[in-house]
PDB file of C-alpha atoms in Angstrom:
ATOM      1  CA  MET G1217     -23.273  38.472 -31.000  1.00 52.00           C
ATOM      2  CA  SER G1218     -23.488  34.710 -31.857  1.00 50.00           C
ATOM      3  CA  ASP G1219     -19.752  34.418 -32.159  1.00 50.00           C
ATOM      4  CA  GLU G1220     -19.380  35.495 -28.676  1.00 52.00           C
ATOM      5  CA  ILE G1221     -21.990  33.029 -27.280  1.00 46.00           C
ATOM      6  CA  GLU G1222     -20.176  30.263 -29.002  1.00 49.00           C
ATOM      7  CA  ASN G1223     -16.803  31.342 -27.792  1.00 49.00           C
ATOM      8  CA  LYS G1224     -18.105  31.445 -24.149  1.00 48.00           C
ATOM      9  CA  GLU G1225     -19.747  27.935 -24.657  1.00 48.00           C
ATOM     10  CA  GLU G1226     -16.556  26.563 -26.191  1.00 49.00           C
ATOM     11  CA  SER G1227     -14.560  28.175 -23.032  1.00 52.00           C
ATOM     12  CA  LEU G1228     -16.917  26.272 -20.577  1.00 54.00           C
ATOM     13  CA  PHE G1229     -15.602  23.052 -21.851  1.00 62.00           C
ATOM     14  CA  GLN G1230     -12.027  23.771 -22.258  1.00 80.00           C
ATOM     15  CA  ALA G1231      -9.734  21.995 -19.804  1.00 85.00           C
ATOM     16  CA  PRO G1232      -7.723  24.124 -17.510  1.00 91.00           C
ATOM     17  CA  PRO G1233      -4.074  24.694 -18.064  1.00 93.00           C
ATOM     18  CA  MET G1234      -1.946  21.714 -17.139  1.00 94.00           C
ATOM     19  CA  ALA G1235      -0.495  23.663 -14.266  1.00 94.00           C
ATOM     20  CA  GLU G1236      -3.941  24.288 -12.998  1.00 95.00           C
ATOM     21  CA  GLN G1237      -4.887  20.618 -13.181  1.00 95.00           C
ATOM     22  CA  GLU G1238      -1.758  19.900 -11.062  1.00 95.00           C
ATOM     23  CA  ARG G1239      -2.883  22.461  -8.335  1.00 95.00           C
ATOM     24  CA  MET G1240      -6.501  20.779  -8.522  1.00 96.00           C
ATOM     25  CA  ILE G1241      -4.839  17.275  -7.914  1.00 96.00           C
ATOM     26  CA  GLU G1242      -2.707  18.566  -5.163  1.00 96.00           C
ATOM     27  CA  ALA G1243      -5.774  20.042  -3.455  1.00 96.00           C
ATOM     28  CA  VAL G1244      -7.662  16.725  -3.702  1.00 95.00           C
ATOM     29  CA  LEU G1245      -4.803  14.617  -2.459  1.00 95.00           C
ATOM     30  CA  PHE G1246      -3.955  16.860   0.520  1.00 95.00           C
ATOM     31  CA  ALA G1247      -7.755  16.943   1.752  1.00 94.00           C
ATOM     32  CA  SER G1248      -8.096  13.196   1.353  1.00 93.00           C
ATOM     33  CA  ALA G1249      -7.911  10.977   4.123  1.00 89.00           C
ATOM     34  CA  GLU G1250      -7.383   7.714   1.969  1.00 92.00           C
ATOM     35  CA  PRO G1251      -5.257   7.376  -1.119  1.00 94.00           C
ATOM     36  CA  THR G1252      -7.284   8.327  -4.246  1.00 95.00           C
ATOM     37  CA  THR G1253      -7.424   7.015  -7.643  1.00 95.00           C
ATOM     38  CA  LEU G1254      -7.209   8.468 -11.274  1.00 95.00           C
ATOM     39  CA  ARG G1255     -10.678   7.558 -11.729  1.00 95.00           C
ATOM     40  CA  GLU G1256     -11.888   9.151  -8.643  1.00 95.00           C
ATOM     41  CA  LEU G1257      -9.846  12.358  -9.544  1.00 95.00           C
ATOM     42  CA  GLU G1258     -11.407  12.513 -13.068  1.00 94.00           C
ATOM     43  CA  ALA G1259     -14.741  12.500 -11.469  1.00 94.00           C
ATOM     44  CA  ARG G1260     -13.909  15.655  -9.339  1.00 93.00           C
ATOM     45  CA  MET G1261     -11.882  17.476 -12.174  1.00 93.00           C
ATOM     46  CA  PRO G1262     -13.467  19.778 -14.950  1.00 92.00           C
ATOM     47  CA  HIS G1263     -14.425  17.991 -18.248  1.00 90.00           C
ATOM     48  CA  GLY G1264     -11.340  17.479 -20.558  1.00 91.00           C
ATOM     49  CA  CYS G1265      -8.649  17.297 -18.156  1.00 95.00           C
ATOM     50  CA  ASP G1266      -5.808  14.711 -18.536  1.00 95.00           C
ATOM     51  CA  VAL G1267      -5.502  13.519 -15.037  1.00 95.00           C
ATOM     52  CA  ALA G1268      -2.864  11.076 -16.010  1.00 95.00           C
ATOM     53  CA  GLU G1269      -0.536  13.522 -17.357  1.00 96.00           C
ATOM     54  CA  ALA G1270      -1.094  15.848 -14.646  1.00 95.00           C
ATOM     55  CA  MET G1271      -0.344  13.339 -12.094  1.00 96.00           C
ATOM     56  CA  VAL G1272       3.123  12.670 -13.846  1.00 96.00           C
ATOM     57  CA  HIS G1273       3.942  16.326 -13.742  1.00 95.00           C
ATOM     58  CA  LEU G1274       2.892  16.627 -10.260  1.00 95.00           C
ATOM     59  CA  ARG G1275       4.881  13.631  -9.006  1.00 96.00           C
ATOM     60  CA  ARG G1276       7.880  15.035 -10.812  1.00 95.00           C
ATOM     61  CA  ARG G1277       7.473  18.266  -8.970  1.00 94.00           C
ATOM     62  CA  TYR G1278       7.420  16.691  -5.685  1.00 95.00           C
ATOM     63  CA  ALA G1279      10.435  14.316  -6.178  1.00 93.00           C
ATOM     64  CA  GLY G1280      13.067  14.850  -3.626  1.00 91.00           C
ATOM     65  CA  ARG G1281      10.802  16.967  -1.364  1.00 94.00           C
ATOM     66  CA  GLY G1282       9.923  16.339   2.311  1.00 94.00           C
ATOM     67  CA  VAL G1283       6.373  15.419   1.185  1.00 94.00           C
ATOM     68  CA  GLN G1284       6.072  13.243  -1.981  1.00 94.00           C
ATOM     69  CA  VAL G1285       3.130  11.850  -4.036  1.00 95.00           C
ATOM     70  CA  MET G1286       3.170   8.232  -3.710  1.00 93.00           C
ATOM     71  CA  LYS G1287       1.414   5.480  -5.571  1.00 93.00           C
ATOM     72  CA  ILE G1288      -0.162   2.940  -3.538  1.00 92.00           C
ATOM     73  CA  GLY G1289      -1.672   0.090  -5.544  1.00 89.00           C
ATOM     74  CA  ASP G1290      -3.804   1.927  -8.133  1.00 91.00           C
ATOM     75  CA  ALA G1291      -4.186   5.103  -5.926  1.00 94.00           C
ATOM     76  CA  TYR G1292      -2.154   8.065  -5.013  1.00 96.00           C
ATOM     77  CA  ALA G1293      -1.455  10.012  -1.790  1.00 95.00           C
ATOM     78  CA  LEU G1294       0.672  12.803  -0.364  1.00 94.00           C
ATOM     79  CA  ARG G1295       3.179  11.057   2.163  1.00 93.00           C
ATOM     80  CA  THR G1296       6.125  12.025   4.190  1.00 91.00           C
ATOM     81  CA  ALA G1297       9.334  11.082   2.455  1.00 90.00           C
ATOM     82  CA  ALA G1298      10.463   7.701   3.786  1.00 85.00           C
ATOM     83  CA  ASP G1299      13.926   9.041   4.826  1.00 88.00           C
ATOM     84  CA  LEU G1300      12.301  11.476   6.996  1.00 88.00           C
ATOM     85  CA  GLY G1301       9.982   9.286   8.963  1.00 81.00           C
ATOM     86  CA  TYR G1302      12.124   9.333  11.906  1.00 80.00           C
ATOM     87  CA  LEU G1303      10.979  13.014  12.383  1.00 83.00           C
ATOM     88  CA  MET G1304       7.520  11.761  13.108  1.00 76.00           C
ATOM     89  CA  GLN G1305       8.347   9.192  15.822  1.00 69.00           C
ATOM     90  CA  LYS G1306       7.380  11.426  18.662  1.00 61.00           C
ATOM     91  CA  GLU G1307       3.920  11.813  17.232  1.00 52.00           C
ATOM     92  CA  THR G1308       3.287   7.999  17.905  1.00 50.00           C
ATOM     93  CA  VAL G1309       0.721   7.699  20.801  1.00 52.00           C
ATOM     94  CA  GLU G1310       0.241   3.832  20.942  1.00 56.00           C
ATOM     95  CA  VAL G1311       2.204   0.998  19.572  1.00 56.00           C
ATOM     96  CA  ARG G1312       0.466  -2.271  19.587  1.00 63.00           C
ATOM     97  CA  LYS G1313       2.751  -5.144  18.742  1.00 72.00           C
ATOM     98  CA  LEU G1314       1.299  -8.228  16.983  1.00 75.00           C
ATOM     99  CA  SER G1315       1.845 -11.738  18.277  1.00 81.00           C
ATOM    100  CA  ARG G1316       4.507 -13.911  16.699  1.00 82.00           C
ATOM    101  CA  ALA G1317       1.668 -16.092  14.986  1.00 86.00           C
ATOM    102  CA  ALA G1318       0.164 -12.853  13.503  1.00 86.00           C
ATOM    103  CA  ILE G1319       3.509 -11.697  12.251  1.00 84.00           C
ATOM    104  CA  GLU G1320       4.211 -15.120  10.606  1.00 84.00           C
ATOM    105  CA  THR G1321       0.552 -15.186   9.103  1.00 88.00           C
ATOM    106  CA  LEU G1322       0.959 -11.667   7.631  1.00 87.00           C
ATOM    107  CA  ALA G1323       4.477 -12.262   6.341  1.00 85.00           C
ATOM    108  CA  ILE G1324       3.104 -15.615   4.543  1.00 87.00           C
ATOM    109  CA  ILE G1325       0.132 -13.615   3.133  1.00 89.00           C
ATOM    110  CA  ALA G1326       2.317 -10.801   1.921  1.00 86.00           C
ATOM    111  CA  TYR G1327       5.109 -12.977   0.291  1.00 86.00           C
ATOM    112  CA  HIS G1328       2.704 -15.617  -1.171  1.00 87.00           C
ATOM    113  CA  GLN G1329      -0.641 -14.043  -1.842  1.00 87.00           C
ATOM    114  CA  PRO G1330      -3.259 -14.980  -2.671  1.00 91.00           C
ATOM    115  CA  VAL G1331      -3.075 -17.753  -0.227  1.00 91.00           C
ATOM    116  CA  THR G1332      -5.650 -19.934   1.682  1.00 92.00           C
ATOM    117  CA  ARG G1333      -5.834 -20.733   5.314  1.00 92.00           C
ATOM    118  CA  ALA G1334      -4.722 -24.249   4.645  1.00 91.00           C
ATOM    119  CA  GLU G1335      -1.752 -23.006   2.568  1.00 91.00           C
ATOM    120  CA  ILE G1336      -0.600 -20.600   5.530  1.00 90.00           C
ATOM    121  CA  GLU G1337      -0.940 -23.597   7.971  1.00 90.00           C
ATOM    122  CA  GLU G1338       1.313 -25.751   5.534  1.00 89.00           C
ATOM    123  CA  VAL G1339       3.926 -23.035   5.472  1.00 85.00           C
ATOM    124  CA  ARG G1340       3.756 -22.357   9.102  1.00 85.00           C
ATOM    125  CA  GLY G1341       3.636 -25.956  10.043  1.00 84.00           C
ATOM    126  CA  VAL G1342       1.043 -25.327  12.695  1.00 87.00           C
ATOM    127  CA  SER G1343      -2.710 -24.290  12.578  1.00 86.00           C
ATOM    128  CA  VAL G1344      -3.789 -20.672  12.223  1.00 86.00           C
ATOM    129  CA  SER G1345      -6.302 -19.528  14.776  1.00 86.00           C
ATOM    130  CA  ARG G1346      -9.293 -17.569  14.051  1.00 85.00           C
ATOM    131  CA  GLY G1347      -8.198 -14.900  16.394  1.00 87.00           C
ATOM    132  CA  THR G1348      -5.040 -14.352  14.389  1.00 88.00           C
ATOM    133  CA  VAL G1349      -6.854 -13.778  11.111  1.00 90.00           C
ATOM    134  CA  ASP G1350      -9.373 -11.602  12.656  1.00 90.00           C
ATOM    135  CA  GLN G1351      -6.947  -9.397  14.289  1.00 88.00           C
ATOM    136  CA  LEU G1352      -5.255  -8.773  10.817  1.00 91.00           C
ATOM    137  CA  LEU G1353      -8.619  -8.370   9.371  1.00 91.00           C
ATOM    138  CA  GLU G1354      -9.484  -5.564  11.878  1.00 90.00           C
ATOM    139  CA  LEU G1355      -6.250  -3.831  11.400  1.00 88.00           C
ATOM    140  CA  GLU G1356      -7.224  -3.812   7.620  1.00 88.00           C
ATOM    141  CA  TRP G1357      -3.902  -5.132   6.579  1.00 90.00           C
ATOM    142  CA  ILE G1358      -5.414  -8.241   4.981  1.00 92.00           C
ATOM    143  CA  ARG G1359      -8.590  -8.889   3.026  1.00 93.00           C
ATOM    144  CA  PHE G1360     -10.430 -11.750   1.612  1.00 93.00           C
ATOM    145  CA  GLY G1361      -9.351 -12.538  -2.014  1.00 91.00           C
ATOM    146  CA  ARG G1362     -10.906 -14.574  -4.646  1.00 91.00           C
ATOM    147  CA  ARG G1363     -12.022 -18.074  -3.913  1.00 90.00           C
ATOM    148  CA  LYS G1364      -9.467 -20.809  -5.306  1.00 88.00           C
ATOM    149  CA  MET G1365     -10.890 -23.024  -7.975  1.00 87.00           C
ATOM    150  CA  THR G1366     -10.178 -26.237  -6.067  1.00 86.00           C
ATOM    151  CA  PRO G1367     -12.396 -28.613  -4.204  1.00 88.00           C
ATOM    152  CA  GLY G1368     -14.255 -26.795  -1.654  1.00 87.00           C
ATOM    153  CA  ARG G1369     -13.397 -23.444  -3.304  1.00 90.00           C
ATOM    154  CA  PRO G1370     -11.585 -22.060  -0.325  1.00 92.00           C
ATOM    155  CA  VAL G1371     -11.251 -18.328   0.389  1.00 92.00           C
ATOM    156  CA  THR G1372      -7.829 -16.652  -0.427  1.00 93.00           C
ATOM    157  CA  PHE G1373      -6.158 -13.718   1.605  1.00 94.00           C
ATOM    158  CA  VAL G1374      -4.240 -10.835   0.335  1.00 93.00           C
ATOM    159  CA  VAL G1375      -2.724  -7.817   1.840  1.00 91.00           C
ATOM    160  CA  THR G1376      -4.501  -4.478   1.222  1.00 90.00           C
ATOM    161  CA  GLU G1377      -3.632  -0.895   0.215  1.00 89.00           C
ATOM    162  CA  GLY G1378      -3.523   0.012   3.682  1.00 87.00           C
ATOM    163  CA  PHE G1379      -0.702  -2.615   4.359  1.00 86.00           C
ATOM    164  CA  LEU G1380       1.209  -1.229   1.620  1.00 86.00           C
ATOM    165  CA  ASP G1381       0.391   2.512   2.668  1.00 85.00           C
ATOM    166  CA  HIS G1382       1.683   1.688   6.329  1.00 80.00           C
ATOM    167  CA  PHE G1383       4.988   0.533   5.194  1.00 78.00           C
ATOM    168  CA  GLY G1384       5.402   2.899   2.149  1.00 79.00           C
ATOM    169  CA  LEU G1385       5.065   0.133  -0.504  1.00 81.00           C
ATOM    170  CA  GLU G1386       3.743   0.748  -4.036  1.00 80.00           C
ATOM    171  CA  ASN G1387       2.941  -2.931  -4.313  1.00 79.00           C
ATOM    172  CA  ALA G1388       3.657  -6.224  -2.734  1.00 75.00           C
ATOM    173  CA  ARG G1389       6.568  -6.729  -5.100  1.00 76.00           C
ATOM    174  CA  ASP G1390       8.411  -4.138  -3.338  1.00 77.00           C
ATOM    175  CA  LEU G1391       8.686  -6.040  -0.019  1.00 77.00           C
ATOM    176  CA  PRO G1392      12.242  -6.232   1.350  1.00 69.00           C
ATOM    177  CA  GLY G1393      14.102  -9.453   0.737  1.00 65.00           C
ATOM    178  CA  LEU G1394      16.152 -11.367   3.292  1.00 55.00           C
ATOM    179  CA  LYS G1395      19.513  -9.137   2.901  1.00 61.00           C
ATOM    180  CA  GLU G1396      17.173  -5.889   3.449  1.00 61.00           C
ATOM    181  CA  LEU G1397      15.606  -7.517   6.575  1.00 53.00           C
ATOM    182  CA  ARG G1398      18.681  -8.796   8.053  1.00 53.00           C
ATOM    183  CA  ALA G1399      20.593  -5.375   7.406  1.00 57.00           C
ATOM    184  CA  ALA G1400      17.766  -3.737   9.425  1.00 48.00           C
ATOM    185  CA  GLY G1401      18.097  -6.084  12.311  1.00 46.00           C
ATOM    186  CA  LEU G1402      14.661  -7.861  11.684  1.00 44.00           C
ATOM    187  CA  LEU G1403      15.847 -11.308  11.099  1.00 43.00           C
ATOM    188  CA  GLU G1404      18.345 -13.108  13.413  1.00 42.00           C
ATOM    189  CA  ASN G1405      18.401 -16.764  14.638  1.00 40.00           C
ATOM    190  CA  ARG G1406      14.633 -17.908  14.964  1.00 44.00           C
ATOM    191  CA  PRO G1407      13.055 -19.767  11.976  1.00 48.00           C
ATOM    192  CA  LEU G1408      10.063 -18.336  10.590  1.00 47.00           C
ATOM    193  CA  SER G1409       8.556 -21.687   9.586  1.00 47.00           C
ATOM    194  CA  GLY G1410       9.030 -21.087   5.816  1.00 48.00           C
ATOM    195  CA  ALA G1411       7.285 -17.807   5.550  1.00 47.00           C
ATOM    196  CA  PHE G1412      10.124 -16.261   3.622  1.00 48.00           C
ATOM    197  CA  PRO G1413      11.853 -15.925   1.232  1.00 49.00           C
ATOM    198  CA  PRO G1414       9.984 -14.123  -1.416  1.00 48.00           C
ATOM    199  CA  PRO G1415       9.820 -15.524  -4.923  1.00 44.00           C
ATOM    200  CA  GLY G1416      13.329 -15.324  -6.515  1.00 43.00           C
ATOM    201  CA  ASP G1417      15.289 -15.151  -3.212  1.00 43.00           C
ATOM    202  CA  THR G1418      17.682 -18.103  -3.091  1.00 35.00           C
ATOM    203  CA  GLU G1419      19.129 -17.888   0.442  1.00 37.00           C
ATOM    204  CA  GLU G1420      19.038 -20.429   2.907  1.00 35.00           C
ATOM    205  CA  GLU G1421      16.182 -21.107   5.233  1.00 34.00           C
ATOM    206  CA  PRO G1422      15.517 -17.631   6.846  1.00 35.00           C
ATOM    207  CA  GLU G1423      15.745 -16.936  10.615  1.00 36.00           C
ATOM    208  CA  ALA G1424      13.816 -14.425  12.596  1.00 35.00           C
ATOM    209  CA  THR G1425      13.579 -13.065  16.200  1.00 33.00           C
ATOM    210  CA  GLU G1426      11.007 -11.146  18.220  1.00 35.00           C
ATOM    211  CA  GLY G1427      12.613  -7.938  16.695  1.00 35.00           C
ATOM    212  CA  GLN G1428      10.876  -8.779  13.715  1.00 35.00           C
ATOM    213  CA  SER G1429       7.643  -7.651  15.132  1.00 35.00           C
ATOM    214  CA  GLU G1430       8.952  -3.983  14.839  1.00 37.00           C
ATOM    215  CA  LEU G1431       8.090  -4.580  10.962  1.00 37.00           C
ATOM    216  CA  PHE G1432       4.512  -5.256  11.596  1.00 36.00           C
ATOM    217  CA  GLU G1433       3.600  -2.960  14.357  1.00 37.00           C
ATOM    218  CA  ASP G1434       0.567  -0.724  14.166  1.00 36.00           C
TER     219      ASP G1434
END
């Protein structure tokens, strides 16, 4: 009798099979409105689950499918495969284009983060209005970073996981370079005041047009 009780107690603390752990993670990601971290998944899963390993198996199972498990910063989410995004275009209800100032400011933050307001202004060559920064903060595409250890300890700005999620990026290092932007028709003949290129890109001074706003539409 005591052996049966011990076996039942042990079974209560045994982790489910890996296939079941995958199903659990899949269910949580499907129901979550925001990307979910491994730590958040561990808090929901039964004791003893190997969430990291189950995530690897789940991502492998979704590879190449119409819906994929994407890593967004330190979190994960179910997202439509990037090459099928055109199928969702009809579901766009409203398109709000950012001003050129907002596009330039967002580009500078994305490629040079963490960056202060003064550094943004130095790259752009003009002052950055409070309204421009407020608009990007309201969109939740940028957030305040750590204060810089310089006189006055100015606050810095960095892009958010929401920004990465919107453009299907795992991290800021995945931002497109000049060649990709030109191939997409997003850069043409108007200079962007030094906002590009990203580190390591050695092309000449970049150019951009109003067409670039398509990259930063909400």
